[in-house]
Coordinates of C-alpha atoms in Angstrom, one line a residue:
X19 CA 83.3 86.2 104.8
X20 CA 83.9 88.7 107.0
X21 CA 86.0 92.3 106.5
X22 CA 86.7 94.9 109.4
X23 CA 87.8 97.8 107.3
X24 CA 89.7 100.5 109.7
X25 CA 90.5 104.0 108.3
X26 CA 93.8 105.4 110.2
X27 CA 95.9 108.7 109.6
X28 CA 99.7 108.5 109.3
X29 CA 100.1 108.9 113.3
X30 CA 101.7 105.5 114.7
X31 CA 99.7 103.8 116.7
X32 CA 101.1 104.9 120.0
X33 CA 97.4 104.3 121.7
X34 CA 95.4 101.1 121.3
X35 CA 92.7 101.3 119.0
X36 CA 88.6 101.2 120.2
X37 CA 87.4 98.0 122.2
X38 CA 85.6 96.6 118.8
X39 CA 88.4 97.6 116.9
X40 CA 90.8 95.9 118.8
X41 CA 88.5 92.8 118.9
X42 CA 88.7 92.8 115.5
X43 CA 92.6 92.3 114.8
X44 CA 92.3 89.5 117.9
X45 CA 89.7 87.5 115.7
X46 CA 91.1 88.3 112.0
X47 CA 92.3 85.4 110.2
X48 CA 94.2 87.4 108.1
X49 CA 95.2 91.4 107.7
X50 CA 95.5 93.5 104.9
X51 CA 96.9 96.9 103.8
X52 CA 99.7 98.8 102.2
X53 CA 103.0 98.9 103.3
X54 CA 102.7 102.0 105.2
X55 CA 99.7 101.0 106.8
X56 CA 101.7 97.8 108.0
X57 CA 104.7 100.1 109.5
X58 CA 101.9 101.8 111.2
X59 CA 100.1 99.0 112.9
X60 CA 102.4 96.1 112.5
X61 CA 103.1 95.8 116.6
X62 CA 99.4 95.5 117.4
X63 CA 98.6 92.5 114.9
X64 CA 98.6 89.1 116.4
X65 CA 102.1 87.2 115.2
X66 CA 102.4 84.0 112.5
X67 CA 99.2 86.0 110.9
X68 CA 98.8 86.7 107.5
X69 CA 99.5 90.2 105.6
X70 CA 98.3 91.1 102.3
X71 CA 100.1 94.0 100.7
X72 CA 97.2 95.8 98.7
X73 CA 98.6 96.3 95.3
X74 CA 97.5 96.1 92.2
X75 CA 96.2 93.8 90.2
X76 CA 93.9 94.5 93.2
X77 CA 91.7 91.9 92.2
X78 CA 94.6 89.2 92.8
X79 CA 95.4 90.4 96.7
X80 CA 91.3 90.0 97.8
X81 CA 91.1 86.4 95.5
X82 CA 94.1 85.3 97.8
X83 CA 92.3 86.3 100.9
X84 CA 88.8 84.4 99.9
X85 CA 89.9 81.2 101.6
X86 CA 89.8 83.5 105.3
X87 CA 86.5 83.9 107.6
X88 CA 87.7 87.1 109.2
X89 CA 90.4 90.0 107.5
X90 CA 90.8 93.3 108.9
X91 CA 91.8 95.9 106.2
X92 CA 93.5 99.4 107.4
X93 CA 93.2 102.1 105.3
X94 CA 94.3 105.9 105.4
X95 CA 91.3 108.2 106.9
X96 CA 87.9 107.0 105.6
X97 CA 87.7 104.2 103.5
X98 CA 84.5 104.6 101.3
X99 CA 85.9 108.0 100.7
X100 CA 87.9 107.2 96.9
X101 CA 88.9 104.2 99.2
X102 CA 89.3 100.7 99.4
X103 CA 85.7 100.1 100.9
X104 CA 84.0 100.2 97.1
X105 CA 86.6 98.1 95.6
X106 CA 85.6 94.9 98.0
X107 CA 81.9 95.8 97.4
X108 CA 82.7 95.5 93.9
X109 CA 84.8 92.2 93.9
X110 CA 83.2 90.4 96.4
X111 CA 79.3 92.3 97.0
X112 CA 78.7 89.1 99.2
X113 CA 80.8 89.7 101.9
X114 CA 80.1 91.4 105.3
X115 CA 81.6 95.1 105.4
X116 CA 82.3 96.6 109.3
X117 CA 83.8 100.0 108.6
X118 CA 85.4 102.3 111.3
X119 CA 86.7 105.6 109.7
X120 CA 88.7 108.4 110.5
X121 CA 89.2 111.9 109.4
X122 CA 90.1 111.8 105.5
X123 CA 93.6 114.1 104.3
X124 CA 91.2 116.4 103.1
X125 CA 89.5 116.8 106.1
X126 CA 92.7 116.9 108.2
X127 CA 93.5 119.7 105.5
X128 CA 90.5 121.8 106.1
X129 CA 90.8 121.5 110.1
X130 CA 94.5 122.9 110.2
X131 CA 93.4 125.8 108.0
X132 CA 90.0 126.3 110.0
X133 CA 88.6 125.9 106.2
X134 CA 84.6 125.3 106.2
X135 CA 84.4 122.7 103.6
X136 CA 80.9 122.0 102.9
X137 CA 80.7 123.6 99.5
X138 CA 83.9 121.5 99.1
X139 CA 84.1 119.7 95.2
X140 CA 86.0 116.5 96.0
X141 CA 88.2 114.7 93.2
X142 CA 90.8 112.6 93.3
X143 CA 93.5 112.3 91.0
X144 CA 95.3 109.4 92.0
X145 CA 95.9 107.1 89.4
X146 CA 92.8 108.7 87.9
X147 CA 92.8 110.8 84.6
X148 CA 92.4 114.9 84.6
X149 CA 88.7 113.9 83.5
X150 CA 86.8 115.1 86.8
X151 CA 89.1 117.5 87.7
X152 CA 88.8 119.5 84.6
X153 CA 85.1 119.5 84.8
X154 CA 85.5 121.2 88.1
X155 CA 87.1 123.9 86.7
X156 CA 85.2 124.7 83.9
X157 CA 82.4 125.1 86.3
X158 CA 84.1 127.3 88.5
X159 CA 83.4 125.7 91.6
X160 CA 84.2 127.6 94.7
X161 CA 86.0 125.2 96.2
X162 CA 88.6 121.6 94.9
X163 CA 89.6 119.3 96.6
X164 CA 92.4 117.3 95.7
X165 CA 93.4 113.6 96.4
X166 CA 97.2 113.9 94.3
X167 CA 99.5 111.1 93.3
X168 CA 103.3 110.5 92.2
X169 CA 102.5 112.5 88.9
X170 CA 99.6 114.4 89.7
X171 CA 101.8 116.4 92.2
X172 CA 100.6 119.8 93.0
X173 CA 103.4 121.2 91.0
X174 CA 101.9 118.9 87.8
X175 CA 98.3 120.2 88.7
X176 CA 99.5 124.1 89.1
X177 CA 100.9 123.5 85.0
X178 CA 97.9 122.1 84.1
X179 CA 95.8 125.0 85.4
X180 CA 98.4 127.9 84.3
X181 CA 98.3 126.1 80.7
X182 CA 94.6 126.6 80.3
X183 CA 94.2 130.1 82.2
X184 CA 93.0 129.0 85.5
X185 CA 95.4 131.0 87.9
X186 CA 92.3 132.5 89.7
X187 CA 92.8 129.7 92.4
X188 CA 94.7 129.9 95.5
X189 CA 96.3 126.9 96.7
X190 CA 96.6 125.1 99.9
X191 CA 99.2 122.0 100.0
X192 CA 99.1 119.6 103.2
X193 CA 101.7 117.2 103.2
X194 CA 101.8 114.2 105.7
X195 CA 98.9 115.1 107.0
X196 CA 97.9 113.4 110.5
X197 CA 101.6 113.1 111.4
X198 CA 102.8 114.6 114.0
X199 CA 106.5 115.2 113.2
X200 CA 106.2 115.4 109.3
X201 CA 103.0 117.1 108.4
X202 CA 103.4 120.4 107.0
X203 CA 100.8 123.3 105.3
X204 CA 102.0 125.6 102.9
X205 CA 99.8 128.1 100.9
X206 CA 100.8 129.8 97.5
X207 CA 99.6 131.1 94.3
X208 CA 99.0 128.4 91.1
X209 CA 102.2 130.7 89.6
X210 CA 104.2 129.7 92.9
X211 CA 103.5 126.1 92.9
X212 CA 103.9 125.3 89.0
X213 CA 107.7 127.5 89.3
X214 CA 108.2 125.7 92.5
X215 CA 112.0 123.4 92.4
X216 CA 111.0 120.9 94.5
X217 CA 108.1 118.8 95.2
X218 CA 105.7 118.5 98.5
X219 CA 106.8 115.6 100.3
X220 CA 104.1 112.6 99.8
X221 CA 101.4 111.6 100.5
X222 CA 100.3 115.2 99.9
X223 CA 96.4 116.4 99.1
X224 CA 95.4 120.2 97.7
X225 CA 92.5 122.4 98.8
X226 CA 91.7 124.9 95.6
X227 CA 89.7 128.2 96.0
X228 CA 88.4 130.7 94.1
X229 CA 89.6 134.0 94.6
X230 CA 88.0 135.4 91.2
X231 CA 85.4 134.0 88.7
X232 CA 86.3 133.5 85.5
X233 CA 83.9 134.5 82.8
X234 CA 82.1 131.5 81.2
X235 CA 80.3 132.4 78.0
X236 CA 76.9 131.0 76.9
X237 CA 78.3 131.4 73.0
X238 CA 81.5 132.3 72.3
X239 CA 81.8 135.0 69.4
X240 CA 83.5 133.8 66.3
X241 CA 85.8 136.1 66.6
X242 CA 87.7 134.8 69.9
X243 CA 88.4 131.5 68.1
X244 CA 91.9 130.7 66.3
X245 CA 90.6 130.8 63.1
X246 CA 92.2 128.4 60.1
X247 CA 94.0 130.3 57.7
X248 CA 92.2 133.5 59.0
X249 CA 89.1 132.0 57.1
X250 CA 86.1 133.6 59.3
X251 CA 84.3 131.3 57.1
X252 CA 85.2 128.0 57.9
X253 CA 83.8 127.9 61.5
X254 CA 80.3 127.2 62.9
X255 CA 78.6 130.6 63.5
X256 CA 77.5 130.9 67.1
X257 CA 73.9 131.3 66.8
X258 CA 74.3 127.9 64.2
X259 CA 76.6 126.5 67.1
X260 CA 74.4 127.0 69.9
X261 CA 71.6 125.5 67.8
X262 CA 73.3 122.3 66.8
X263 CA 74.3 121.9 70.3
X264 CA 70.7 121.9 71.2
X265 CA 69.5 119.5 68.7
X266 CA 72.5 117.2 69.8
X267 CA 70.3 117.0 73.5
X268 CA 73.8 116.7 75.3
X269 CA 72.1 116.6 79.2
X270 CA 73.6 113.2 80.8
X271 CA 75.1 111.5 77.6
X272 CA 78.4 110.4 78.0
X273 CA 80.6 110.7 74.9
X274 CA 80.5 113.6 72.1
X275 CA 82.3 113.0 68.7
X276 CA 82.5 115.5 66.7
X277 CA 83.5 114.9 63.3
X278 CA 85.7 117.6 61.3
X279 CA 86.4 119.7 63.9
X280 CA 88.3 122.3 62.0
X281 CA 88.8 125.0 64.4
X282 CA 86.9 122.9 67.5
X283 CA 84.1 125.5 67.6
X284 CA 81.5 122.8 68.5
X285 CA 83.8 120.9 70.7
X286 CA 84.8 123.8 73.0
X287 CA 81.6 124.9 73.3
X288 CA 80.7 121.3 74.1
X289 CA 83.1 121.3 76.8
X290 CA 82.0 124.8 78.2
X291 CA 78.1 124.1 78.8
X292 CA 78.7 120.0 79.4
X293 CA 82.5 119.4 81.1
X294 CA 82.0 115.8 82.1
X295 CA 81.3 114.4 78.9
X296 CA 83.6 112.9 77.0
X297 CA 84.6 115.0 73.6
X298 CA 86.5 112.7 70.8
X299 CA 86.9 115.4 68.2
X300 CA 88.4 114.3 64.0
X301 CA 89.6 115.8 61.5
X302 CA 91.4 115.2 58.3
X303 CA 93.8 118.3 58.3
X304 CA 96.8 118.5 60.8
X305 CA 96.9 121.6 60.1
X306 CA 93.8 122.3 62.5
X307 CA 95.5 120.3 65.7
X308 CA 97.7 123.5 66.6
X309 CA 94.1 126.1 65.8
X310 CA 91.8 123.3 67.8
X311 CA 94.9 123.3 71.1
X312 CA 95.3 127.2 71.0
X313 CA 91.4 127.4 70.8
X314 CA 91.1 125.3 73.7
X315 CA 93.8 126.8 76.2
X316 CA 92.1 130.4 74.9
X317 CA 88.8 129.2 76.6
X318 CA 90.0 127.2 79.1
X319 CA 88.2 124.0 78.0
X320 CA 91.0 120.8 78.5
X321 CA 90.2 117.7 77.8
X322 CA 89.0 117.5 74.3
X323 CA 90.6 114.2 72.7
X324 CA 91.8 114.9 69.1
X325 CA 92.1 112.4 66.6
X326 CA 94.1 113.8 63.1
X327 CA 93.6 111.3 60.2
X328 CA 90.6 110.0 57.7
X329 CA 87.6 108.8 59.9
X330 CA 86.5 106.2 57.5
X331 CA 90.2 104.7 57.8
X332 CA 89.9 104.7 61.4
X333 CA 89.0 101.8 64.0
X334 CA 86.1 103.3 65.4
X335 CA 86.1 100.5 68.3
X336 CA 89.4 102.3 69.8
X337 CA 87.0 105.1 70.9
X338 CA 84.7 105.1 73.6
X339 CA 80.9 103.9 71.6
X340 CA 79.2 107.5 71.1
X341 CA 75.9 108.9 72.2
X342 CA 76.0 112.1 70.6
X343 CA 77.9 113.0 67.0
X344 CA 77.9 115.9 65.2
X345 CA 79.3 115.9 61.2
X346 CA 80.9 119.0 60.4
X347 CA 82.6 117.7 57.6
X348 CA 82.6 114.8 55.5
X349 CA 84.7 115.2 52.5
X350 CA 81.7 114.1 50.0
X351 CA 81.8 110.6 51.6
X352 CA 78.5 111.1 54.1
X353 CA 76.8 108.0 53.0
X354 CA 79.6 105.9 53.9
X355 CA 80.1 108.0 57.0
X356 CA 76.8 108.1 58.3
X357 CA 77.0 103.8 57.9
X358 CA 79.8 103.3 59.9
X359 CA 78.6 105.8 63.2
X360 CA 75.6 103.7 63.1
X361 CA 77.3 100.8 63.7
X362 CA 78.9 102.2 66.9
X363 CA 76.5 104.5 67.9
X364 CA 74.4 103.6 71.1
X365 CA 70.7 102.9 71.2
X366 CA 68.3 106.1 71.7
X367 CA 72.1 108.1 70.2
X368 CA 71.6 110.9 67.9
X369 CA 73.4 112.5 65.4
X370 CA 73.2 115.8 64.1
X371 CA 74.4 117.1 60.5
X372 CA 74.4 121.1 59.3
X373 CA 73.1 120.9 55.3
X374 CA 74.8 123.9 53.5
X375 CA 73.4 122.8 50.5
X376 CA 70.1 120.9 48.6
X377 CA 72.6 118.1 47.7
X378 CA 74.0 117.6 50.7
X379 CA 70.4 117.6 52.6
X380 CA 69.0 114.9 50.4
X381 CA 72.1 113.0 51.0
X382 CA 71.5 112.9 54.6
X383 CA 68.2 111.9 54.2
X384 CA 69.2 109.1 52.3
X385 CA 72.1 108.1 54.6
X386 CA 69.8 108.1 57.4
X387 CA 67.0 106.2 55.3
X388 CA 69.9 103.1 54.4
X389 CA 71.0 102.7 57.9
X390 CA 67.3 102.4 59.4
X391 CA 68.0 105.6 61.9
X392 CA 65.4 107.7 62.4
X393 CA 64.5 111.6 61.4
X394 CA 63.3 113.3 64.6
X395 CA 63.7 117.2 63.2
X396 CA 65.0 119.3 60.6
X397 CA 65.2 123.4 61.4
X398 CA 65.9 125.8 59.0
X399 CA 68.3 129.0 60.0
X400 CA 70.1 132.1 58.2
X401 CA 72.5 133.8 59.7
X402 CA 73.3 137.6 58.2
X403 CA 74.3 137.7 54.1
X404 CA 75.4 133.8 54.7
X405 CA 73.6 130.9 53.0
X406 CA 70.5 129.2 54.8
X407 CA 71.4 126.3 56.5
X408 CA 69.4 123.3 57.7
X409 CA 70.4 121.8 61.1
X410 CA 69.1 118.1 60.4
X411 CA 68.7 115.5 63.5
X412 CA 68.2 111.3 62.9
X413 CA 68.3 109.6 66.2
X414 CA 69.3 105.2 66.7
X415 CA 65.7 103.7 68.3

């Protein structure tokens, strides 16, 4: 089976395509698209042929078109760019790919502002989660760009940013972009755009650049946290923090828990130094979801998935299978808690537990011992006039 995949921009097709291209729709058994693809091309397609809205479940449209030899596809600006080129190489890696692309919206974007784009961070958003894009701005990058949706509008992305402090952007919004007698560019601050009434007409995309750096701490003091009940005690000293963070070997794992967050010290932290891993973060007190929120808009670390309730009454399979889990608290059940992250926790995983106490280190050590995990390292730290603590680390072979 054969697929021509042609990227196009919003501009009807006043002018016939390429030679080859044009070959292409002659021979095609069958054609493929979405509806405003079809609008766009419908007059050059042979008639009494076949059209296949793209739609999901996607999987259903390209099953339908198995029984053709040849299907052209047409697709906005450049199809293996968060396009419809991957998808077929993923349902059907047998079949023969000819791609002829055209400038993406983001690249449209760029020319129409005389942007140089080649420190650009690309993301896309469309019917995609924040996860990506909130990575890109804890890092600071220089430069986003956005690929939007029907409710990741740029007014929806503007809140986002303004609720976790990232107003250091500028904002560039093309709408339409590649036609002629629709496309519009409009610049404005992430204040503007979250307060603006009405939304940029569709299909829209965003550039992002920095106009200031925000500061991004290596350790953040204990006392810039929301702290519960004003208790200075009952959050993971930073030198501690740091430590366990290190033991917990974070560098390309893909899902954190961490397991009585309290005031989401460790999480936020996690977030700051590793943004594209997932963070599941639990605790017992609902109390803490308001300090653990506040904490998290303070350091501009979105994201973090919070999960109020006892672990051991939880479904652990609901979450995504951890690689990495910290215990900061255990309510005197760590034996039975240790046994049921093992169960879920993926081969060559770690976990990493903080012993305030004799008791609580032996118990550990047993926990780890029942469950057939491993003991890699145990280091031993004081911090000021507080107890010694003993940052333990048992690791799934």
């Amino acid at each position: 089976m054969k697929y021509t995949i042609v990227g196009i921009s919003d501009r009807l097709q006043d002018e016939p395509f390429v030679a080859a291209i044009m070959q292409a729709i002659h021979d095609a058994d069958a054609y493929c698209g979405g509806k405003r693809h079809y609008e766009l091309v419908n007059r050059l397609l042979k008639p009494d042929t076949p059209w296949r809205d793209i739609k999901v479940p996607i999987r259903e449209v390209f099953e339908s078109l198995s029984c053709y030899r040849q299907v052209v596809v047409f697709a906005s600006g450049d199809p293996f760019f968060y396009g419809i080129g991957q998808t077929i190489q993923r349902l059907q890696p047998e079949a023969e790919i000819t791609v002829y692309p055209t400038f993406n919206s983001l690249q449209q974007l760029a020319h129409r502002l005389l942007l140089p784009y080649q420190e650009m961070r690309a993301v896309s958003l469309t019917g995609r989660p924040w996860t990506m894009f909130d990575a890109a701005l804890v890092r600071g990058e220089k430069l986003i760009g956005v690929l939007t949706d029907h409710r990741k509008t740029p007014r929806a992305i503007a809140q986002h940013m303004m609720d976790y402090g990232y107003n250091n952007y500028l904002m560039y919004v093309g709408e339409t972009m590649g036609n002629p007698m629709s496309e519009r560019v409009t610049t404005c601050t992430i204040e503007q755009a979250a307060e603006r009434s009405e939304e940029f007409a569709t299909p829209n995309c965003l550039f992002l650049q920095r106009k200031s750096l925000r500061k991004r701490l290596f350790g953040i003091p204990e006392s810039d946290f929301a702290l519960l009940n004003g208790r200075s005690k009952m959050i993971t000293k930073m030198p501690i923090r740091l430590l366990t963070i290190s033991m917990l070997d974070l560098c390309g794992r893909k899902s954190f828990w961490d397991i009585g967050f309290c005031t989401g010290s460790v999480s936020v932290e996690v977030r700051m130094q590793y943004p594209e891993i997932e963070i599941n973060s639990f605790e017992q007190r609902p109390e803490c979801l308001d300090i653990i929120q506040e904490n998290c808009k303070r350091h501009g670390t979105p994201g973090i998935q919070t999960h109020i309730g006892d672990f051991l009454e939880m479904n652990l399979q609901d979450f995504s299978a951890p690689d990495a889990v910290f215990i900061g608290g255990h309510g005197g059940r760590l034996i039975e808690m240790v046994d049921n992250i093992q169960k879920v926790l993926e081969p060559g995983g770690v976990i990493v537990f903080n012993a305030v106490s004799r008791e609580s280190q032996e118990t550990f050590a047993q926990a780890i011992a029942r469950t057939g995990l491993t003991m890699q390292n145990t280091t031993h730290i004081v911090i000021d006039e507080f107890n010694p603590i003993k940052i333990m680390k048992a690791v799934k072979e």
